Amino acid sequence: QVQLVQSGGGLVQAGGSLRLSCAASGGTFSSIAMGWFRQGPGKEREFVAAISRTGISTYFGDSVKGRFTISRDNAKNTVYLQMNSLKPEDTAVYYCAATSSSIIGLYYSRATYDYWGQGTQVTVSS
């Protein structure tokens, strides 16, 4: 059983930056791929980013490519989402998630992930 605890988030002006963290416990962190999703008001939860077990490969949703980066520190059992050039449309609750799957094509799907963080609010003001 993997537990995920998120930190970071908050209120920022458009064009600003924030970093989210997600600390994992209860499993072997280096054996799980990690992802970030978000859910805006009245919207479905959408894929933001994912990172492979080793951290070598990363994947991004089209709306955040070039602005967000994802990284992980396997020694600290933590994954990060660095968000730059934030826009009001990035406003959402952000969730980290973990999966034991190694199939790259599945990282974009919510159904792939077995464990979820508690969510953290990110609000970008215009």
PDB file of C-alpha atoms in Angstrom:
ATOM      1  CA  GLN A   1       0.000   0.000   0.000  1.00  0.00           C
ATOM      2  CA  VAL A   2       1.476   3.304  -1.130  1.00  0.00           C
ATOM      3  CA  GLN A   3       0.593   6.542   0.608  1.00  0.00           C
ATOM      4  CA  LEU A   4       1.083   9.848  -1.175  1.00  0.00           C
ATOM      5  CA  VAL A   5       1.241  13.164   0.655  1.00  0.00           C
ATOM      6  CA  GLN A   6       1.275  16.368  -1.350  1.00  0.00           C
ATOM      7  CA  SER A   7       2.624  19.778  -0.448  1.00  0.00           C
ATOM      8  CA  GLY A   8       3.000  23.110  -2.188  1.00  0.00           C
ATOM      9  CA  GLY A   9       0.415  24.953  -4.204  1.00  0.00           C
ATOM     10  CA  GLY A  10      -1.392  28.147  -3.307  1.00  0.00           C
ATOM     11  CA  LEU A  11      -2.161  31.452  -4.971  1.00  0.00           C
ATOM     12  CA  VAL A  12       0.089  33.017  -7.597  1.00  0.00           C
ATOM     13  CA  GLN A  13      -0.234  35.722 -10.220  1.00  0.00           C
ATOM     14  CA  ALA A  14      -0.259  34.893 -13.896  1.00  0.00           C
ATOM     15  CA  GLY A  15       3.270  34.430 -15.173  1.00  0.00           C
ATOM     16  CA  GLY A  16       4.495  33.216 -11.818  1.00  0.00           C
ATOM     17  CA  SER A  17       5.818  29.853 -10.694  1.00  0.00           C
ATOM     18  CA  LEU A  18       4.966  27.206  -8.136  1.00  0.00           C
ATOM     19  CA  ARG A  19       6.395  23.832  -7.216  1.00  0.00           C
ATOM     20  CA  LEU A  20       4.354  20.912  -6.000  1.00  0.00           C
ATOM     21  CA  SER A  21       5.828  17.997  -4.105  1.00  0.00           C
ATOM     22  CA  CYS A  22       4.503  14.522  -3.512  1.00  0.00           C
ATOM     23  CA  ALA A  23       6.141  12.261  -0.946  1.00  0.00           C
ATOM     24  CA  ALA A  24       5.533   8.529  -1.135  1.00  0.00           C
ATOM     25  CA  SER A  25       5.707   5.931   1.597  1.00  0.00           C
ATOM     26  CA  GLY A  26       4.755   2.314   2.069  1.00  0.00           C
ATOM     27  CA  GLY A  27       6.260   0.970  -1.114  1.00  0.00           C
ATOM     28  CA  THR A  28       9.411   0.780  -3.182  1.00  0.00           C
ATOM     29  CA  PHE A  29       9.457   4.190  -4.771  1.00  0.00           C
ATOM     30  CA  SER A  30      11.899   3.277  -7.515  1.00  0.00           C
ATOM     31  CA  SER A  31       9.492   0.601  -8.757  1.00  0.00           C
ATOM     32  CA  ILE A  32       6.581   2.946  -9.414  1.00  0.00           C
ATOM     33  CA  ALA A  33       5.972   5.516 -12.100  1.00  0.00           C
ATOM     34  CA  MET A  34       4.449   8.794 -10.988  1.00  0.00           C
ATOM     35  CA  GLY A  35       1.983  11.159 -12.550  1.00  0.00           C
ATOM     36  CA  TRP A  36       0.263  14.465 -11.959  1.00  0.00           C
ATOM     37  CA  PHE A  37      -3.335  15.213 -12.869  1.00  0.00           C
ATOM     38  CA  ARG A  38      -5.514  18.234 -12.299  1.00  0.00           C
ATOM     39  CA  GLN A  39      -9.193  18.994 -12.068  1.00  0.00           C
ATOM     40  CA  GLY A  40     -10.470  22.487 -12.725  1.00  0.00           C
ATOM     41  CA  PRO A  41     -13.896  23.788 -11.695  1.00  0.00           C
ATOM     42  CA  GLY A  42     -16.576  21.925 -13.611  1.00  0.00           C
ATOM     43  CA  LYS A  43     -14.019  19.930 -15.555  1.00  0.00           C
ATOM     44  CA  GLU A  44     -12.896  16.343 -15.687  1.00  0.00           C
ATOM     45  CA  ARG A  45      -9.595  15.322 -14.179  1.00  0.00           C
ATOM     46  CA  GLU A  46      -6.932  15.674 -16.857  1.00  0.00           C
ATOM     47  CA  PHE A  47      -3.414  14.396 -17.344  1.00  0.00           C
ATOM     48  CA  VAL A  48      -0.637  16.886 -16.644  1.00  0.00           C
ATOM     49  CA  ALA A  49       2.644  14.990 -16.507  1.00  0.00           C
ATOM     50  CA  ALA A  50       4.242  11.632 -15.766  1.00  0.00           C
ATOM     51  CA  ILE A  51       7.714  10.331 -15.070  1.00  0.00           C
ATOM     52  CA  SER A  52       9.119   6.861 -15.428  1.00  0.00           C
ATOM     53  CA  ARG A  53      10.496   4.802 -12.568  1.00  0.00           C
ATOM     54  CA  THR A  54      14.066   5.852 -13.209  1.00  0.00           C
ATOM     55  CA  GLY A  55      13.219   9.440 -14.049  1.00  0.00           C
ATOM     56  CA  ILE A  56      14.783   9.150 -17.481  1.00  0.00           C
ATOM     57  CA  SER A  57      11.514   9.558 -19.371  1.00  0.00           C
ATOM     58  CA  THR A  58       8.917  12.275 -18.892  1.00  0.00           C
ATOM     59  CA  TYR A  59       5.563  12.961 -20.524  1.00  0.00           C
ATOM     60  CA  PHE A  60       3.375  16.042 -20.596  1.00  0.00           C
ATOM     61  CA  GLY A  61      -0.119  17.073 -21.522  1.00  0.00           C
ATOM     62  CA  ASP A  62      -0.320  19.435 -24.466  1.00  0.00           C
ATOM     63  CA  SER A  63      -1.553  22.337 -22.378  1.00  0.00           C
ATOM     64  CA  VAL A  64       1.532  22.382 -20.142  1.00  0.00           C
ATOM     65  CA  LYS A  65       4.332  21.397 -22.513  1.00  0.00           C
ATOM     66  CA  GLY A  66       7.230  23.832 -22.339  1.00  0.00           C
ATOM     67  CA  ARG A  67       5.967  25.367 -19.082  1.00  0.00           C
ATOM     68  CA  PHE A  68       5.904  22.507 -16.572  1.00  0.00           C
ATOM     69  CA  THR A  69       8.615  20.035 -15.662  1.00  0.00           C
ATOM     70  CA  ILE A  70       8.403  16.844 -13.636  1.00  0.00           C
ATOM     71  CA  SER A  71      11.248  15.297 -11.703  1.00  0.00           C
ATOM     72  CA  ARG A  72      11.811  12.760  -8.976  1.00  0.00           C
ATOM     73  CA  ASP A  73      14.309  12.092  -6.246  1.00  0.00           C
ATOM     74  CA  ASN A  74      14.295   8.371  -5.551  1.00  0.00           C
ATOM     75  CA  ALA A  75      16.515   8.870  -2.513  1.00  0.00           C
ATOM     76  CA  LYS A  76      13.818  11.073  -0.973  1.00  0.00           C
ATOM     77  CA  ASN A  77      10.838   9.133  -2.340  1.00  0.00           C
ATOM     78  CA  THR A  78       9.499  12.366  -3.761  1.00  0.00           C
ATOM     79  CA  VAL A  79       8.224  13.595  -7.110  1.00  0.00           C
ATOM     80  CA  TYR A  80       8.039  17.262  -8.043  1.00  0.00           C
ATOM     81  CA  LEU A  81       6.012  19.323 -10.471  1.00  0.00           C
ATOM     82  CA  GLN A  82       7.629  22.638 -11.332  1.00  0.00           C
ATOM     83  CA  MET A  83       5.091  24.973 -12.875  1.00  0.00           C
ATOM     84  CA  ASN A  84       6.335  28.078 -14.689  1.00  0.00           C
ATOM     85  CA  SER A  85       4.595  30.760 -16.731  1.00  0.00           C
ATOM     86  CA  LEU A  86       1.360  29.952 -14.990  1.00  0.00           C
ATOM     87  CA  LYS A  87      -1.915  30.987 -16.569  1.00  0.00           C
ATOM     88  CA  PRO A  88      -5.374  31.483 -15.046  1.00  0.00           C
ATOM     89  CA  GLU A  89      -6.512  28.352 -16.888  1.00  0.00           C
ATOM     90  CA  ASP A  90      -4.013  26.343 -14.841  1.00  0.00           C
ATOM     91  CA  THR A  91      -6.226  26.936 -11.816  1.00  0.00           C
ATOM     92  CA  ALA A  92      -7.237  23.520 -10.503  1.00  0.00           C
ATOM     93  CA  VAL A  93      -6.811  20.970  -7.787  1.00  0.00           C
ATOM     94  CA  TYR A  94      -3.660  19.043  -8.577  1.00  0.00           C
ATOM     95  CA  TYR A  95      -3.239  15.372  -7.706  1.00  0.00           C
ATOM     96  CA  CYS A  96      -0.181  13.173  -7.737  1.00  0.00           C
ATOM     97  CA  ALA A  97      -0.629   9.503  -8.498  1.00  0.00           C
ATOM     98  CA  ALA A  98       1.399   6.312  -8.536  1.00  0.00           C
ATOM     99  CA  THR A  99       1.319   3.257 -10.772  1.00  0.00           C
ATOM    100  CA  SER A 100       3.260   0.010 -10.997  1.00  0.00           C
ATOM    101  CA  SER A 101       2.634  -0.072 -14.750  1.00  0.00           C
ATOM    102  CA  SER A 102       5.601   0.292 -17.091  1.00  0.00           C
ATOM    103  CA  ILE A 103       3.517   0.734 -20.237  1.00  0.00           C
ATOM    104  CA  ILE A 104       4.231   4.239 -21.461  1.00  0.00           C
ATOM    105  CA  GLY A 105       1.014   4.597 -23.430  1.00  0.00           C
ATOM    106  CA  LEU A 106      -1.028   4.114 -20.267  1.00  0.00           C
ATOM    107  CA  TYR A 107       0.542   6.933 -18.273  1.00  0.00           C
ATOM    108  CA  TYR A 108      -1.937   9.427 -19.726  1.00  0.00           C
ATOM    109  CA  SER A 109      -4.949   7.591 -18.319  1.00  0.00           C
ATOM    110  CA  ARG A 110      -6.364   8.063 -14.836  1.00  0.00           C
ATOM    111  CA  ALA A 111      -7.327   4.391 -14.745  1.00  0.00           C
ATOM    112  CA  THR A 112      -3.660   3.383 -14.843  1.00  0.00           C
ATOM    113  CA  TYR A 113      -2.931   4.781 -11.408  1.00  0.00           C
ATOM    114  CA  ASP A 114      -3.506   2.800  -8.259  1.00  0.00           C
ATOM    115  CA  TYR A 115      -2.783   5.394  -5.601  1.00  0.00           C
ATOM    116  CA  TRP A 116      -3.623   9.073  -5.331  1.00  0.00           C
ATOM    117  CA  GLY A 117      -2.543  12.000  -3.223  1.00  0.00           C
ATOM    118  CA  GLN A 118      -4.984  14.176  -1.313  1.00  0.00           C
ATOM    119  CA  GLY A 119      -4.955  16.991  -3.849  1.00  0.00           C
ATOM    120  CA  THR A 120      -3.718  20.538  -3.519  1.00  0.00           C
ATOM    121  CA  GLN A 121      -5.269  23.752  -4.788  1.00  0.00           C
ATOM    122  CA  VAL A 122      -3.427  25.928  -7.278  1.00  0.00           C
ATOM    123  CA  THR A 123      -5.019  29.267  -8.075  1.00  0.00           C
ATOM    124  CA  VAL A 124      -3.613  31.592 -10.717  1.00  0.00           C
ATOM    125  CA  SER A 125      -4.938  35.128 -10.713  1.00  0.00           C
ATOM    126  CA  SER A 126      -5.006  37.301 -13.810  1.00  0.00           C
TER     127      SER A 126
END
